[in-house]
Amino acid sequence: MDIKNSVAVVTGAGRGLGRHLATQLLDRGAAKVYAGVRNPDALDLPGVEPLRLDITDPESVARAARTAADATLVINNAGVSTHVGLTDGDMADIRLEMETHFFGSLGVTRAFAPVIAANGGGALLNVLSILSWIHLPGYGGYSAAKAAELAMTNVVRRELAPSGIDVTALHVGYMDTEMADYVAPADKVDPAWVAGLALDGIEQRALEVVVDDRSRAVRAALSGGLELLYPDLPAPKAL
């Protein structure tokens, strides 16, 4: 789709990648950008329309869809990372990961798909992760939720195509944001650069945008079997 003159909604727009996406949408000529945040009063982002939105609250999502009834582009960017393990971690944190990345993003998609269709069609971008594909200890809840979000993305792409709505998946490893403040700078990529590639993908109607070398390597290894993705696993015992 053409971003120029589009009306965009970006969830989690107050910081990190979401902030860069909102800013670059304006730079590319979007007619309006709704910045979805839990606390609009704390938003410091010139040129955007603050939009009160908690994606884990269905009533908040429904109100946001009514407010942004002119939307033609929605970016599901809001996220959380609790670093919870699956076998010994707090179930509340595991549920939070799933409520945010899967149910939250799905709720936004369900609320805004009829809006976009009524406005003549447009696009959705789901911000996924390298951890949609490779699943590691220390990121158990996040990996499971992002894998579920990837499955959701692939299904709704087909469901929404007849309504004239493109669906693009964005995959990236560590970005230089608060969420990855514990990661060495050399292992992170610039979120402004990621935002630019994501918006390029929307305009090119890409099915997926795989941003960094690490994500591309994991993507390429998927067809090679679990041994390539998890080389540190012990060999299975003979039966």
GROMACS .gro file of C-alpha atoms in nm:
model
  239
    1MET     CA    1   0.000   0.000   0.000
    2ASP     CA    2   0.100   0.361  -0.038
    3ILE     CA    3   0.188   0.506   0.303
    4LYS     CA    4   0.144   0.861   0.175
    5ASN     CA    5  -0.201   0.987   0.282
    6SER     CA    6  -0.266   0.670   0.485
    7VAL     CA    7  -0.413   0.682   0.835
    8ALA     CA    8  -0.204   0.465   1.065
    9VAL     CA    9  -0.241   0.320   1.413
   10VAL     CA   10   0.077   0.213   1.593
   11THR     CA   11   0.040   0.023   1.918
   12GLY     CA   12   0.313   0.071   2.179
   13ALA     CA   13   0.414   0.397   2.012
   14GLY     CA   14   0.554   0.572   2.316
   15ARG     CA   15   0.908   0.437   2.292
   16GLY     CA   16   1.145   0.206   2.110
   17LEU     CA   17   1.051   0.074   1.769
   18GLY     CA   18   0.694   0.203   1.796
   19ARG     CA   19   0.813   0.560   1.838
   20HIS     CA   20   1.036   0.532   1.530
   21LEU     CA   21   0.753   0.380   1.328
   22ALA     CA   22   0.518   0.664   1.419
   23THR     CA   23   0.777   0.929   1.337
   24GLN     CA   24   0.873   0.774   1.004
   25LEU     CA   25   0.510   0.731   0.902
   26LEU     CA   26   0.471   1.106   0.938
   27ASP     CA   27   0.794   1.161   0.746
   28ARG     CA   28   0.659   0.947   0.461
   29GLY     CA   29   0.346   1.155   0.431
   30ALA     CA   30   0.086   0.967   0.633
   31ALA     CA   31  -0.220   1.188   0.670
   32LYS     CA   32  -0.260   1.092   1.035
   33VAL     CA   33  -0.080   0.870   1.283
   34TYR     CA   34  -0.256   0.747   1.595
   35ALA     CA   35  -0.001   0.669   1.865
   36GLY     CA   36  -0.147   0.394   2.079
   37VAL     CA   37  -0.029   0.419   2.440
   38ARG     CA   38  -0.168   0.337   2.782
   39ASN     CA   39  -0.116   0.692   2.910
   40PRO     CA   40  -0.165   0.957   2.639
   41ASP     CA   41  -0.081   1.236   2.886
   42ALA     CA   42   0.277   1.109   2.906
   43LEU     CA   43   0.325   1.092   2.529
   44ASP     CA   44   0.586   1.332   2.389
   45LEU     CA   45   0.571   1.276   2.016
   46PRO     CA   46   0.493   1.583   1.803
   47GLY     CA   47   0.254   1.548   1.511
   48VAL     CA   48   0.072   1.232   1.620
   49GLU     CA   49  -0.280   1.178   1.755
   50PRO     CA   50  -0.253   1.024   2.104
   51LEU     CA   51  -0.476   0.718   2.134
   52ARG     CA   52  -0.547   0.559   2.471
   53LEU     CA   53  -0.495   0.189   2.414
   54ASP     CA   54  -0.419  -0.110   2.633
   55ILE     CA   55  -0.414  -0.408   2.399
   56THR     CA   56  -0.474  -0.652   2.687
   57ASP     CA   57  -0.807  -0.480   2.764
   58PRO     CA   58  -1.080  -0.565   2.509
   59GLU     CA   59  -1.288  -0.261   2.604
   60SER     CA   60  -0.988  -0.033   2.549
   61VAL     CA   61  -0.929  -0.191   2.209
   62ALA     CA   62  -1.293  -0.147   2.109
   63ARG     CA   63  -1.289   0.221   2.211
   64ALA     CA   64  -0.968   0.278   2.017
   65ALA     CA   65  -1.121   0.126   1.704
   66ARG     CA   66  -1.418   0.359   1.735
   67THR     CA   67  -1.190   0.659   1.783
   68ALA     CA   68  -0.960   0.570   1.493
   69ALA     CA   69  -1.246   0.488   1.259
   70ASP     CA   70  -1.054   0.633   0.962
   71ALA     CA   71  -0.760   0.391   0.993
   72THR     CA   72  -0.618   0.219   0.684
   73LEU     CA   73  -0.296   0.082   0.838
   74VAL     CA   74  -0.244  -0.086   1.175
   75ILE     CA   75   0.092  -0.186   1.324
   76ASN     CA   76   0.080  -0.437   1.608
   77ASN     CA   77   0.399  -0.337   1.787
   78ALA     CA   78   0.313  -0.331   2.160
   79GLY     CA   79   0.495  -0.601   2.352
   80VAL     CA   80   0.644  -0.718   2.678
   81SER     CA   81   0.931  -0.947   2.776
   82THR     CA   82   0.928  -1.109   3.121
   83HIS     CA   83   1.209  -1.362   3.059
   84VAL     CA   84   0.990  -1.626   3.218
   85GLY     CA   85   1.066  -1.995   3.187
   86LEU     CA   86   0.791  -2.241   3.098
   87THR     CA   87   0.862  -2.524   3.342
   88ASP     CA   88   0.943  -2.322   3.652
   89GLY     CA   89   0.836  -1.963   3.582
   90ASP     CA   90   0.544  -1.766   3.720
   91MET     CA   91   0.227  -1.863   3.532
   92ALA     CA   92   0.105  -1.504   3.563
   93ASP     CA   93   0.403  -1.388   3.356
   94ILE     CA   94   0.345  -1.661   3.099
   95ARG     CA   95  -0.019  -1.553   3.070
   96LEU     CA   96   0.088  -1.189   3.037
   97GLU     CA   97   0.314  -1.277   2.744
   98MET     CA   98   0.033  -1.465   2.570
   99GLU     CA   99  -0.230  -1.202   2.653
  100THR     CA  100  -0.007  -0.934   2.505
  101HIS     CA  101   0.149  -1.087   2.197
  102PHE     CA  102  -0.119  -1.332   2.089
  103PHE     CA  103  -0.458  -1.235   2.231
  104GLY     CA  104  -0.375  -0.863   2.241
  105SER     CA  105  -0.252  -0.845   1.883
  106LEU     CA  106  -0.539  -1.066   1.767
  107GLY     CA  107  -0.787  -0.843   1.947
  108VAL     CA  108  -0.648  -0.534   1.775
  109THR     CA  109  -0.661  -0.715   1.441
  110ARG     CA  110  -1.022  -0.823   1.491
  111ALA     CA  111  -1.128  -0.475   1.600
  112PHE     CA  112  -0.955  -0.286   1.319
  113ALA     CA  113  -0.998  -0.524   1.024
  114PRO     CA  114  -1.359  -0.412   0.963
  115VAL     CA  115  -1.247  -0.050   0.995
  116ILE     CA  116  -0.974  -0.090   0.734
  117ALA     CA  117  -1.206  -0.281   0.502
  118ALA     CA  118  -1.475  -0.012   0.532
  119ASN     CA  119  -1.215   0.250   0.439
  120GLY     CA  120  -1.129   0.071   0.114
  121GLY     CA  121  -0.860  -0.170   0.233
  122GLY     CA  122  -0.506  -0.125   0.354
  123ALA     CA  123  -0.254  -0.319   0.558
  124LEU     CA  124  -0.154  -0.473   0.890
  125LEU     CA  125   0.202  -0.517   1.012
  126ASN     CA  126   0.273  -0.755   1.300
  127VAL     CA  127   0.605  -0.702   1.476
  128LEU     CA  128   0.728  -1.053   1.546
  129SER     CA  129   1.077  -1.176   1.638
  130ILE     CA  130   1.355  -1.418   1.564
  131LEU     CA  131   1.207  -1.599   1.865
  132SER     CA  132   0.897  -1.675   1.662
  133TRP     CA  133   1.115  -1.942   1.501
  134ILE     CA  134   1.379  -2.041   1.757
  135HIS     CA  135   1.276  -2.104   2.117
  136LEU     CA  136   1.524  -2.073   2.400
  137PRO     CA  137   1.542  -2.104   2.781
  138GLY     CA  138   1.509  -1.765   2.942
  139TYR     CA  139   1.258  -1.660   2.678
  140GLY     CA  140   1.004  -1.938   2.721
  141GLY     CA  141   0.691  -1.729   2.757
  142TYR     CA  142   0.803  -1.481   2.493
  143SER     CA  143   0.896  -1.753   2.242
  144ALA     CA  144   0.567  -1.938   2.287
  145ALA     CA  145   0.365  -1.618   2.252
  146LYS     CA  146   0.557  -1.498   1.946
  147ALA     CA  147   0.524  -1.839   1.781
  148ALA     CA  148   0.150  -1.819   1.840
  149GLU     CA  149   0.146  -1.466   1.699
  150LEU     CA  150   0.328  -1.588   1.388
  151ALA     CA  151   0.067  -1.860   1.336
  152MET     CA  152  -0.206  -1.601   1.384
  153THR     CA  153  -0.039  -1.371   1.133
  154ASN     CA  154  -0.024  -1.641   0.868
  155VAL     CA  155  -0.389  -1.730   0.915
  156VAL     CA  156  -0.533  -1.379   0.920
  157ARG     CA  157  -0.330  -1.292   0.609
  158ARG     CA  158  -0.542  -1.541   0.417
  159GLU     CA  159  -0.864  -1.451   0.596
  160LEU     CA  160  -0.829  -1.078   0.531
  161ALA     CA  161  -0.702  -1.091   0.172
  162PRO     CA  162  -1.056  -1.089   0.026
  163SER     CA  163  -1.119  -0.762   0.215
  164GLY     CA  164  -0.822  -0.594   0.048
  165ILE     CA  165  -0.603  -0.603   0.359
  166ASP     CA  166  -0.235  -0.701   0.328
  167VAL     CA  167  -0.067  -0.861   0.630
  168THR     CA  168   0.311  -0.837   0.674
  169ALA     CA  169   0.525  -1.009   0.939
  170LEU     CA  170   0.837  -0.834   1.068
  171HIS     CA  171   1.113  -1.054   1.213
  172VAL     CA  172   1.410  -0.906   1.398
  173GLY     CA  173   1.654  -1.003   1.671
  174TYR     CA  174   1.780  -0.765   1.939
  175MET     CA  175   1.716  -0.394   1.885
  176ASP     CA  176   1.876  -0.107   2.071
  177THR     CA  177   1.573  -0.035   2.289
  178GLU     CA  178   1.492  -0.045   2.661
  179MET     CA  179   1.361  -0.400   2.625
  180ALA     CA  180   1.712  -0.516   2.530
  181ASP     CA  181   1.914  -0.285   2.755
  182TYR     CA  182   2.101  -0.587   2.896
  183VAL     CA  183   2.237  -0.690   2.554
  184ALA     CA  184   2.582  -0.580   2.431
  185PRO     CA  185   2.559  -0.292   2.182
  186ALA     CA  186   2.739  -0.490   1.913
  187ASP     CA  187   2.461  -0.750   1.918
  188LYS     CA  188   2.179  -0.499   1.861
  189VAL     CA  189   2.047  -0.320   1.553
  190ASP     CA  190   1.918   0.035   1.522
  191PRO     CA  191   1.538   0.048   1.568
  192ALA     CA  192   1.516   0.348   1.333
  193TRP     CA  193   1.669   0.133   1.059
  194VAL     CA  194   1.428  -0.150   1.140
  195ALA     CA  195   1.132   0.089   1.119
  196GLY     CA  196   1.241   0.203   0.775
  197LEU     CA  197   1.267  -0.154   0.645
  198ALA     CA  198   0.930  -0.240   0.798
  199LEU     CA  199   0.759   0.049   0.622
  200ASP     CA  200   0.934  -0.044   0.296
  201GLY     CA  201   0.785  -0.392   0.336
  202ILE     CA  202   0.435  -0.251   0.382
  203GLU     CA  203   0.469  -0.043   0.068
  204GLN     CA  204   0.603  -0.342  -0.127
  205ARG     CA  205   0.320  -0.565   0.000
  206ALA     CA  206   0.576  -0.810   0.140
  207LEU     CA  207   0.456  -1.121   0.319
  208GLU     CA  208   0.746  -1.093   0.563
  209VAL     CA  209   1.039  -0.865   0.635
  210VAL     CA  210   1.342  -1.042   0.784
  211VAL     CA  211   1.566  -0.761   0.900
  212ASP     CA  212   1.899  -0.871   1.045
  213ASP     CA  213   2.164  -1.132   0.967
  214ARG     CA  214   2.083  -1.338   1.276
  215SER     CA  215   1.715  -1.362   1.184
  216ARG     CA  216   1.799  -1.450   0.824
  217ALA     CA  217   2.032  -1.728   0.942
  218VAL     CA  218   1.761  -1.880   1.162
  219ARG     CA  219   1.505  -1.846   0.883
  220ALA     CA  220   1.738  -2.030   0.647
  221ALA     CA  221   1.800  -2.307   0.900
  222LEU     CA  222   1.433  -2.391   0.948
  223SER     CA  223   1.429  -2.647   0.669
  224GLY     CA  224   1.746  -2.808   0.799
  225GLY     CA  225   1.588  -2.965   1.107
  226LEU     CA  226   1.620  -2.914   1.482
  227GLU     CA  227   1.987  -3.011   1.482
  228LEU     CA  228   2.076  -2.687   1.302
  229LEU     CA  229   1.857  -2.468   1.520
  230TYR     CA  230   1.965  -2.627   1.850
  231PRO     CA  231   2.321  -2.758   1.805
  232ASP     CA  232   2.376  -2.772   2.183
  233LEU     CA  233   2.107  -3.035   2.241
  234PRO     CA  234   2.233  -3.384   2.331
  235ALA     CA  235   2.188  -3.648   2.065
  236PRO     CA  236   1.876  -3.862   2.117
  237LYS     CA  237   1.931  -4.203   2.272
  238ALA     CA  238   1.876  -4.506   2.055
  239LEU     CA  239   1.561  -4.700   2.138
   0.00000   0.00000   0.00000
